[in-house]
Amino acid sequence: MEETAHQDLIFLELRGKLQTGLLFIRSDVVRDDADVQIESKQDSVLSVQTPDRTYQVKLTPAVSLVETSCQRSPGNTQHGSHFRLRLKVEQPTEAPCSVIGQLRVNVTYSFLCQSCGSMVLQDRAFGRVLPLPNGNWNALVDDWCCHPDPFANKKLLPRDGDCLLGDTFLLLARDSSCEQTLVLEEKSLQKASAEQKHGSKHVMVSCRSCSAALGEEVTAGVLKFYITEILVKPRDDGECDITQLSLESEPNSERQRFLEQTLASRLVELSSAQSIFRFSIQTPDDKAVILLWLLNTDSLVASFPDAAARADSFISADNKEHQSCRAVKAVKVLYILCSDSKLKDVVEVWEKDISVHPLLLPQSSCEELQKLLMSSTSRLPAFLRCMNSYQVAYMRM
């Protein structure tokens, strides 16, 4: 990947727990470090003054720069320079919950297609909202039981009024209303596991309005919906406006923002609840696509893209001498694309490690996530893009 093709003019990462920060400025923005002034304004605003213009970053509440703490790093390169900062964090911000973290019993929900906003399930209230076992639970059955596996060839399925929560999906009982809003289509999948190497029939569940794939049919009476494909709204919230989830105005950015926020929030939940930090992103046929290592969950990031990408509405450019953006909470991840033949040995080690947690996503979402991660990497300063064999990316929440 070219070092400056999509690289941001200015990149800022703040670490809430460590109360430190890193500011990178590209060489074509300022050539002499002495020409840069960094100071903290009122209302949690960080100001970066260069000879040509002033860049302002709106931080989250209760986060500010410690005055006189800015230090120029000696490791300046031909691509730019960077500064170390110290922060004052009065109150850490909480990570937003994913759909799975928000569902409650005795609350009426509506389920909508994320692609078009059409209602797919209406007025669903659950008497039980229960988590499914960990994705690796089958491997531990021998340690639990002194007799043959009682769960062999058995599926955990919801009853009427149940909602079962997987790592990236919901299991719901099917009812008569599904006929008007959903389409079921049989497809053939090539399973990666040896026992199903000849392929199996697979029933996809799609939105009747826009044909977007939402999940799968588990049995004739049970449907699986992936959290990357649906919106879930409590009935009291009124109509769902999917544009409220978007912070950008570029084509397809609405979908990208939703996918990024949904997966980042879910990674944080899993790491917090189960101390899991390494994930294998897999398609429904159990094929690993991305190996993901969750590194930091307390980052705030902000950036100023160059002119080619300035349609991003994180950036406000009311005049040529002043630009502003807001810092957003993000997770920092390391990742490897399993298709990279040069890293075959690393992929094989991960595949044999039972501490690596599998996360199933639709094929299309796996491809979108891959593009999203690669785009994030390409915008980083060159010296921050790699860590050993891994690529570095940020996922905003």
Tab-separated table of C-alpha atoms in Angstrom:
chain	number	residue	atom	x	y	z
A	1	MET	CA	0.000	0.000	0.000
A	2	GLU	CA	1.363	3.431	-0.896
A	3	GLU	CA	2.530	5.425	2.082
A	4	THR	CA	0.775	8.738	1.337
A	5	ALA	CA	-1.985	7.789	-1.113
A	6	HIS	CA	-4.750	8.148	1.491
A	7	GLN	CA	-2.804	9.198	4.579
A	8	ASP	CA	-4.461	11.841	6.740
A	9	LEU	CA	-2.881	15.279	7.044
A	10	ILE	CA	-3.159	15.152	10.832
A	11	PHE	CA	-3.822	12.135	13.039
A	12	LEU	CA	-4.475	12.206	16.790
A	13	GLU	CA	-4.814	9.273	19.189
A	14	LEU	CA	-5.556	9.774	22.885
A	15	ARG	CA	-5.435	6.964	25.466
A	16	GLY	CA	-7.861	7.583	28.321
A	17	LYS	CA	-6.494	4.999	30.777
A	18	LEU	CA	-2.853	5.956	30.221
A	19	GLN	CA	-3.747	9.657	29.945
A	20	THR	CA	-1.332	10.075	27.049
A	21	GLY	CA	-1.657	11.050	23.415
A	22	LEU	CA	0.133	11.027	20.071
A	23	LEU	CA	-0.220	13.740	17.439
A	24	PHE	CA	1.162	13.244	13.925
A	25	ILE	CA	1.399	16.045	11.352
A	26	ARG	CA	2.286	15.291	7.741
A	27	SER	CA	5.357	16.989	6.298
A	28	ASP	CA	3.402	18.984	3.693
A	29	VAL	CA	1.343	20.619	6.476
A	30	VAL	CA	4.320	21.927	8.435
A	31	ARG	CA	8.037	21.486	7.793
A	32	ASP	CA	9.436	22.873	11.037
A	33	ASP	CA	8.225	21.628	14.431
A	34	ALA	CA	8.842	25.072	15.889
A	35	ASP	CA	5.997	26.410	13.731
A	36	VAL	CA	3.450	24.236	15.552
A	37	GLN	CA	1.600	25.434	18.648
A	38	ILE	CA	-0.595	23.003	20.585
A	39	GLU	CA	-2.856	24.194	23.361
A	40	SER	CA	-6.052	23.286	25.165
A	41	LYS	CA	-9.031	25.593	24.765
A	42	GLN	CA	-12.155	25.795	26.883
A	43	ASP	CA	-14.874	23.135	26.587
A	44	SER	CA	-12.415	20.300	25.880
A	45	VAL	CA	-11.051	21.658	22.601
A	46	LEU	CA	-7.502	20.884	21.441
A	47	SER	CA	-6.048	23.521	19.124
A	48	VAL	CA	-3.191	22.809	16.677
A	49	GLN	CA	-1.865	26.000	15.066
A	50	THR	CA	0.291	25.843	11.931
A	51	PRO	CA	1.549	28.718	9.745
A	52	ASP	CA	-1.290	28.228	7.240
A	53	ARG	CA	-4.276	27.417	9.419
A	54	THR	CA	-5.612	26.293	12.770
A	55	TYR	CA	-6.978	22.792	13.361
A	56	GLN	CA	-9.319	22.253	16.302
A	57	VAL	CA	-10.292	18.879	17.774
A	58	LYS	CA	-13.384	18.718	19.958
A	59	LEU	CA	-12.620	16.191	22.676
A	60	THR	CA	-15.170	14.289	24.709
A	61	PRO	CA	-16.336	16.000	27.931
A	62	ALA	CA	-13.952	15.877	30.904
A	63	VAL	CA	-10.899	15.289	28.667
A	64	SER	CA	-8.336	18.072	28.244
A	65	LEU	CA	-4.653	18.626	27.510
A	66	VAL	CA	-2.230	19.179	30.383
A	67	GLU	CA	-0.660	22.528	29.570
A	68	THR	CA	3.096	22.557	28.800
A	69	SER	CA	2.998	18.755	28.447
A	70	CYS	CA	3.511	18.666	24.678
A	71	GLN	CA	6.864	17.128	23.725
A	72	ARG	CA	8.291	16.911	20.231
A	73	SER	CA	9.428	13.367	19.496
A	74	PRO	CA	12.993	13.129	18.178
A	75	GLY	CA	11.946	10.488	15.640
A	76	ASN	CA	10.840	12.884	12.917
A	77	THR	CA	10.912	11.437	9.424
A	78	GLN	CA	10.604	12.701	5.893
A	79	HIS	CA	6.866	11.927	6.056
A	80	GLY	CA	6.097	14.158	9.025
A	81	SER	CA	6.653	14.743	12.721
A	82	HIS	CA	4.928	13.649	15.872
A	83	PHE	CA	4.336	14.975	19.358
A	84	ARG	CA	3.664	13.283	22.691
A	85	LEU	CA	0.888	14.706	24.866
A	86	ARG	CA	-0.344	14.278	28.424
A	87	LEU	CA	-4.037	14.357	29.204
A	88	LYS	CA	-6.297	15.125	32.098
A	89	VAL	CA	-9.216	12.674	32.150
A	90	GLU	CA	-11.740	13.472	34.869
A	91	GLN	CA	-14.282	10.819	33.928
A	92	PRO	CA	-13.740	7.944	31.439
A	93	THR	CA	-16.492	7.584	28.839
A	94	GLU	CA	-18.452	4.345	28.729
A	95	ALA	CA	-18.440	2.266	25.563
A	96	PRO	CA	-21.851	2.080	23.843
A	97	CYS	CA	-23.710	-1.223	24.067
A	98	SER	CA	-24.329	-3.389	21.045
A	99	VAL	CA	-27.813	-4.692	20.239
A	100	ILE	CA	-27.004	-7.855	22.180
A	101	GLY	CA	-26.118	-5.816	25.254
A	102	GLN	CA	-29.336	-3.793	25.091
A	103	LEU	CA	-32.076	-6.440	24.739
A	104	ARG	CA	-34.231	-6.896	27.851
A	105	VAL	CA	-37.196	-9.031	28.898
A	106	ASN	CA	-40.735	-7.640	28.750
A	107	VAL	CA	-39.786	-4.805	26.403
A	108	THR	CA	-41.494	-4.633	23.017
A	109	TYR	CA	-39.081	-4.380	20.082
A	110	SER	CA	-39.312	-3.890	16.352
A	111	PHE	CA	-36.712	-5.400	14.031
A	112	LEU	CA	-35.808	-3.524	10.854
A	113	CYS	CA	-33.653	-4.236	7.831
A	114	GLN	CA	-30.494	-2.168	8.169
A	115	SER	CA	-30.163	-1.740	4.415
A	116	CYS	CA	-33.567	-0.183	3.681
A	117	GLY	CA	-35.205	0.424	7.073
A	118	SER	CA	-38.205	-1.808	6.321
A	119	MET	CA	-39.938	-3.531	9.204
A	120	VAL	CA	-39.162	-7.266	9.257
A	121	LEU	CA	-40.487	-8.196	12.729
A	122	GLN	CA	-42.900	-6.010	14.648
A	123	ASP	CA	-43.888	-5.823	18.308
A	124	ARG	CA	-41.794	-8.665	19.674
A	125	ALA	CA	-41.627	-8.936	23.478
A	126	PHE	CA	-39.524	-11.634	25.149
A	127	GLY	CA	-40.186	-13.521	28.344
A	128	ARG	CA	-36.597	-14.773	28.308
A	129	VAL	CA	-33.436	-13.231	26.869
A	130	LEU	CA	-30.650	-15.774	27.311
A	131	PRO	CA	-27.017	-15.989	26.147
A	132	LEU	CA	-25.961	-19.034	24.166
A	133	PRO	CA	-22.824	-20.911	25.304
A	134	ASN	CA	-19.400	-19.733	24.231
A	135	GLY	CA	-18.491	-20.530	20.629
A	136	ASN	CA	-15.899	-23.107	21.790
A	137	TRP	CA	-18.170	-24.847	24.278
A	138	ASN	CA	-18.244	-28.173	22.377
A	139	ALA	CA	-14.495	-28.542	22.866
A	140	LEU	CA	-14.977	-28.444	26.660
A	141	VAL	CA	-17.816	-30.971	26.968
A	142	ASP	CA	-15.403	-33.845	27.732
A	143	ASP	CA	-14.191	-31.901	30.770
A	144	TRP	CA	-17.739	-31.438	32.050
A	145	CYS	CA	-19.123	-34.946	31.605
A	146	CYS	CA	-17.969	-38.401	32.713
A	147	HIS	CA	-20.261	-40.115	30.182
A	148	PRO	CA	-20.844	-39.722	26.431
A	149	ASP	CA	-21.622	-36.214	25.214
A	150	PRO	CA	-25.325	-35.603	25.989
A	151	PHE	CA	-25.379	-32.603	23.673
A	152	ALA	CA	-24.111	-34.399	20.575
A	153	ASN	CA	-26.065	-33.469	17.445
A	154	LYS	CA	-28.445	-31.299	19.464
A	155	LYS	CA	-29.145	-27.619	18.839
A	156	LEU	CA	-30.095	-25.055	21.443
A	157	LEU	CA	-33.257	-23.457	20.071
A	158	PRO	CA	-35.603	-20.752	21.362
A	159	ARG	CA	-39.188	-21.408	22.354
A	160	ASP	CA	-41.972	-18.942	21.609
A	161	GLY	CA	-41.225	-15.758	23.524
A	162	ASP	CA	-37.495	-16.490	23.771
A	163	CYS	CA	-34.551	-14.570	22.370
A	164	LEU	CA	-31.248	-16.455	22.405
A	165	LEU	CA	-28.106	-14.359	22.063
A	166	GLY	CA	-25.067	-15.585	20.154
A	167	ASP	CA	-21.842	-13.647	19.803
A	168	THR	CA	-22.964	-11.948	16.569
A	169	PHE	CA	-26.534	-13.124	16.063
A	170	LEU	CA	-29.993	-13.580	17.590
A	171	LEU	CA	-32.111	-16.738	17.473
A	172	LEU	CA	-35.857	-16.084	17.351
A	173	ALA	CA	-38.923	-18.253	16.919
A	174	ARG	CA	-40.605	-17.799	13.561
A	175	ASP	CA	-44.235	-16.644	13.396
A	176	SER	CA	-46.854	-16.030	10.702
A	177	SER	CA	-45.880	-12.362	10.224
A	178	CYS	CA	-42.564	-13.455	8.710
A	179	GLU	CA	-44.334	-14.503	5.518
A	180	GLN	CA	-45.116	-10.868	4.644
A	181	THR	CA	-41.670	-9.388	5.373
A	182	LEU	CA	-39.066	-12.112	4.772
A	183	VAL	CA	-37.990	-14.338	1.887
A	184	LEU	CA	-36.374	-17.740	2.422
A	185	GLU	CA	-34.066	-19.030	-0.307
A	186	GLU	CA	-32.164	-22.310	-0.333
A	187	LYS	CA	-28.493	-22.205	-1.244
A	188	SER	CA	-25.618	-24.662	-1.177
A	189	LEU	CA	-22.668	-24.035	1.136
A	190	GLN	CA	-19.268	-25.721	1.112
A	191	LYS	CA	-18.527	-26.332	4.772
A	192	ALA	CA	-14.913	-26.047	5.832
A	193	SER	CA	-15.149	-28.860	8.369
A	194	ALA	CA	-14.146	-32.327	7.248
A	195	GLU	CA	-17.384	-33.991	8.263
A	196	GLN	CA	-19.339	-31.678	5.939
A	197	LYS	CA	-16.837	-31.360	3.138
A	198	HIS	CA	-19.372	-32.432	0.507
A	199	GLY	CA	-21.482	-29.349	1.145
A	200	SER	CA	-24.888	-28.807	2.723
A	201	LYS	CA	-28.151	-27.056	2.023
A	202	HIS	CA	-28.470	-23.643	3.556
A	203	VAL	CA	-31.628	-21.501	3.771
A	204	MET	CA	-30.908	-17.779	3.619
A	205	VAL	CA	-33.301	-15.240	5.152
A	206	SER	CA	-33.641	-12.004	3.181
A	207	CYS	CA	-35.637	-8.789	3.405
A	208	ARG	CA	-38.638	-8.901	1.077
A	209	SER	CA	-38.379	-5.172	0.340
A	210	CYS	CA	-34.733	-4.902	-0.757
A	211	SER	CA	-33.511	-8.545	-0.932
A	212	ALA	CA	-30.697	-7.860	1.554
A	213	ALA	CA	-29.524	-11.018	3.355
A	214	LEU	CA	-30.375	-10.815	7.068
A	215	GLY	CA	-29.538	-14.287	8.342
A	216	GLU	CA	-30.375	-17.969	8.071
A	217	GLU	CA	-33.090	-20.466	8.847
A	218	VAL	CA	-31.835	-22.766	11.617
A	219	THR	CA	-34.905	-25.026	11.613
A	220	ALA	CA	-38.387	-24.694	10.153
A	221	GLY	CA	-39.450	-22.721	13.220
A	222	VAL	CA	-36.276	-20.823	14.155
A	223	LEU	CA	-34.512	-17.922	12.403
A	224	LYS	CA	-31.018	-16.534	12.924
A	225	PHE	CA	-30.501	-12.782	12.435
A	226	TYR	CA	-26.995	-11.285	12.334
A	227	ILE	CA	-26.578	-8.063	14.317
A	228	THR	CA	-24.687	-6.513	11.379
A	229	GLU	CA	-27.810	-6.750	9.193
A	230	ILE	CA	-30.686	-5.579	11.413
A	231	LEU	CA	-31.726	-2.634	13.554
A	232	VAL	CA	-33.565	-3.282	16.805
A	233	LYS	CA	-35.705	-0.500	18.253
A	234	PRO	CA	-37.864	-0.417	21.390
A	235	ARG	CA	-41.430	0.446	20.408
A	236	ASP	CA	-41.434	3.533	22.642
A	237	ASP	CA	-38.650	5.052	20.517
A	238	GLY	CA	-41.090	5.698	17.680
A	239	GLU	CA	-40.087	5.400	14.061
A	240	CYS	CA	-36.545	4.364	13.281
A	241	ASP	CA	-34.548	6.803	11.221
A	242	ILE	CA	-31.469	4.912	10.031
A	243	THR	CA	-29.803	8.151	8.974
A	244	GLN	CA	-29.359	8.973	12.675
A	245	LEU	CA	-26.750	6.218	12.807
A	246	SER	CA	-24.661	7.954	10.178
A	247	LEU	CA	-22.011	10.553	10.945
A	248	GLU	CA	-20.874	10.884	7.338
A	249	SER	CA	-22.370	11.890	4.021
A	250	GLU	CA	-20.322	9.838	1.573
A	251	PRO	CA	-21.978	7.090	-0.494
A	252	ASN	CA	-22.238	3.839	1.494
A	253	SER	CA	-20.822	5.561	4.605
A	254	GLU	CA	-24.088	4.963	6.459
A	255	ARG	CA	-23.632	1.209	6.147
A	256	GLN	CA	-19.905	1.367	6.913
A	257	ARG	CA	-20.487	3.431	10.035
A	258	PHE	CA	-23.164	1.041	11.298
A	259	LEU	CA	-20.992	-2.032	10.682
A	260	GLU	CA	-17.964	-0.428	12.315
A	261	GLN	CA	-19.871	0.730	15.392
A	262	THR	CA	-21.735	-2.558	15.814
A	263	LEU	CA	-18.645	-4.762	15.653
A	264	ALA	CA	-16.438	-2.463	17.736
A	265	SER	CA	-19.022	-2.375	20.538
A	266	ARG	CA	-19.421	-6.145	20.423
A	267	LEU	CA	-15.644	-6.731	20.607
A	268	VAL	CA	-15.478	-4.559	23.723
A	269	GLU	CA	-18.365	-6.459	25.343
A	270	LEU	CA	-16.795	-9.850	24.679
A	271	SER	CA	-13.369	-8.782	25.913
A	272	SER	CA	-14.861	-7.291	29.081
A	273	ALA	CA	-17.179	-10.201	29.897
A	274	GLN	CA	-14.988	-13.141	28.878
A	275	SER	CA	-11.431	-11.731	28.748
A	276	ILE	CA	-11.263	-12.571	25.042
A	277	PHE	CA	-8.936	-10.486	22.889
A	278	ARG	CA	-8.211	-12.598	19.812
A	279	PHE	CA	-10.931	-13.329	17.290
A	280	SER	CA	-11.273	-15.299	14.078
A	281	ILE	CA	-13.798	-13.601	11.792
A	282	GLN	CA	-15.488	-16.416	9.869
A	283	THR	CA	-18.173	-16.861	7.240
A	284	PRO	CA	-21.202	-19.130	7.910
A	285	ASP	CA	-19.323	-22.002	6.237
A	286	ASP	CA	-16.647	-21.747	8.985
A	287	LYS	CA	-13.998	-20.262	6.699
A	288	ALA	CA	-11.676	-17.859	8.513
A	289	VAL	CA	-11.341	-14.532	6.694
A	290	ILE	CA	-9.714	-12.165	9.197
A	291	LEU	CA	-7.698	-12.734	12.372
A	292	LEU	CA	-8.339	-9.838	14.747
A	293	TRP	CA	-6.447	-8.919	17.913
A	294	LEU	CA	-8.134	-6.355	20.168
A	295	LEU	CA	-5.354	-4.138	21.501
A	296	ASN	CA	-6.857	-0.997	23.098
A	297	THR	CA	-10.443	-0.169	24.061
A	298	ASP	CA	-9.878	3.284	25.539
A	299	SER	CA	-8.742	5.269	22.486
A	300	LEU	CA	-10.079	8.570	21.226
A	301	VAL	CA	-9.120	9.289	17.619
A	302	ALA	CA	-9.440	12.274	15.339
A	303	SER	CA	-8.030	13.036	11.912
A	304	PHE	CA	-8.031	15.596	9.134
A	305	PRO	CA	-8.043	13.903	5.728
A	306	ASP	CA	-6.496	15.538	2.698
A	307	ALA	CA	-8.662	17.283	0.105
A	308	ALA	CA	-9.643	14.078	-1.718
A	309	ALA	CA	-11.515	12.775	1.319
A	310	ARG	CA	-12.818	15.984	2.869
A	311	ALA	CA	-16.495	15.160	2.237
A	312	ASP	CA	-16.377	13.403	5.629
A	313	SER	CA	-18.635	15.473	7.846
A	314	PHE	CA	-16.465	14.809	10.886
A	315	ILE	CA	-14.625	17.766	9.328
A	316	SER	CA	-15.995	21.290	9.349
A	317	ALA	CA	-14.232	23.677	6.941
A	318	ASP	CA	-16.115	26.964	7.109
A	319	ASN	CA	-13.037	28.835	5.889
A	320	LYS	CA	-9.583	28.015	4.592
A	321	GLU	CA	-7.849	29.181	7.770
A	322	HIS	CA	-9.823	27.125	10.259
A	323	GLN	CA	-10.891	23.484	10.362
A	324	SER	CA	-12.408	21.462	13.149
A	325	CYS	CA	-13.343	17.864	13.838
A	326	ARG	CA	-14.454	15.855	16.827
A	327	ALA	CA	-12.628	13.022	18.495
A	328	VAL	CA	-14.551	9.755	18.663
A	329	LYS	CA	-14.164	6.709	20.869
A	330	ALA	CA	-12.489	3.814	19.055
A	331	VAL	CA	-10.836	0.453	19.542
A	332	LYS	CA	-7.359	-0.251	18.228
A	333	VAL	CA	-6.931	-3.646	16.566
A	334	LEU	CA	-4.215	-5.698	14.927
A	335	TYR	CA	-5.326	-7.868	12.046
A	336	ILE	CA	-4.203	-10.366	9.438
A	337	LEU	CA	-6.058	-11.259	6.258
A	338	CYS	CA	-6.191	-15.049	5.995
A	339	SER	CA	-5.871	-14.775	2.209
A	340	ASP	CA	-2.295	-13.472	2.595
A	341	SER	CA	-0.157	-16.478	1.617
A	342	LYS	CA	2.936	-14.867	3.177
A	343	LEU	CA	1.365	-15.211	6.631
A	344	LYS	CA	0.195	-18.797	6.283
A	345	ASP	CA	2.260	-19.925	9.292
A	346	VAL	CA	0.707	-17.280	11.552
A	347	VAL	CA	-2.799	-18.220	10.389
A	348	GLU	CA	-2.150	-21.905	11.112
A	349	VAL	CA	-0.979	-21.112	14.649
A	350	TRP	CA	-4.156	-19.124	15.326
A	351	GLU	CA	-6.359	-21.880	13.909
A	352	LYS	CA	-4.920	-24.405	16.387
A	353	ASP	CA	-5.221	-22.093	19.401
A	354	ILE	CA	-8.490	-22.709	21.312
A	355	SER	CA	-8.189	-19.302	23.023
A	356	VAL	CA	-8.961	-17.667	19.663
A	357	HIS	CA	-12.678	-16.923	19.623
A	358	PRO	CA	-14.637	-17.542	16.399
A	359	LEU	CA	-17.085	-14.826	15.302
A	360	LEU	CA	-19.485	-15.709	12.493
A	361	LEU	CA	-20.573	-13.026	10.035
A	362	PRO	CA	-22.266	-13.151	6.636
A	363	GLN	CA	-19.876	-13.380	3.691
A	364	SER	CA	-20.765	-9.844	2.586
A	365	SER	CA	-20.080	-8.411	6.060
A	366	CYS	CA	-16.696	-10.168	6.177
A	367	GLU	CA	-15.788	-8.514	2.887
A	368	GLU	CA	-17.021	-5.122	4.092
A	369	LEU	CA	-15.042	-5.441	7.322
A	370	GLN	CA	-11.907	-6.307	5.373
A	371	LYS	CA	-12.268	-3.168	3.256
A	372	LEU	CA	-13.021	-1.077	6.335
A	373	LEU	CA	-9.881	-2.251	8.140
A	374	MET	CA	-7.666	-1.744	5.095
A	375	SER	CA	-9.057	1.764	4.612
A	376	SER	CA	-8.317	2.631	8.240
A	377	THR	CA	-4.757	1.349	7.891
A	378	SER	CA	-4.131	3.337	4.720
A	379	ARG	CA	-5.063	6.596	6.456
A	380	LEU	CA	-2.614	6.121	9.330
A	381	PRO	CA	0.903	7.568	9.377
A	382	ALA	CA	3.314	5.082	7.784
A	383	PHE	CA	5.144	4.313	11.045
A	384	LEU	CA	1.860	3.359	12.771
A	385	ARG	CA	0.467	0.999	10.126
A	386	CYS	CA	2.239	-2.215	11.095
A	387	MET	CA	3.224	-4.102	14.220
A	388	ASN	CA	5.368	-7.130	13.437
A	389	SER	CA	3.325	-9.258	10.994
A	390	TYR	CA	0.071	-7.473	11.777
A	391	GLN	CA	-1.652	-4.483	10.228
A	392	VAL	CA	-3.013	-1.772	12.563
A	393	ALA	CA	-6.490	-0.255	12.323
A	394	TYR	CA	-9.006	1.696	14.401
A	395	MET	CA	-12.714	0.909	14.615
A	396	ARG	CA	-14.924	3.765	15.800
A	397	MET	CA	-17.749	3.255	18.268
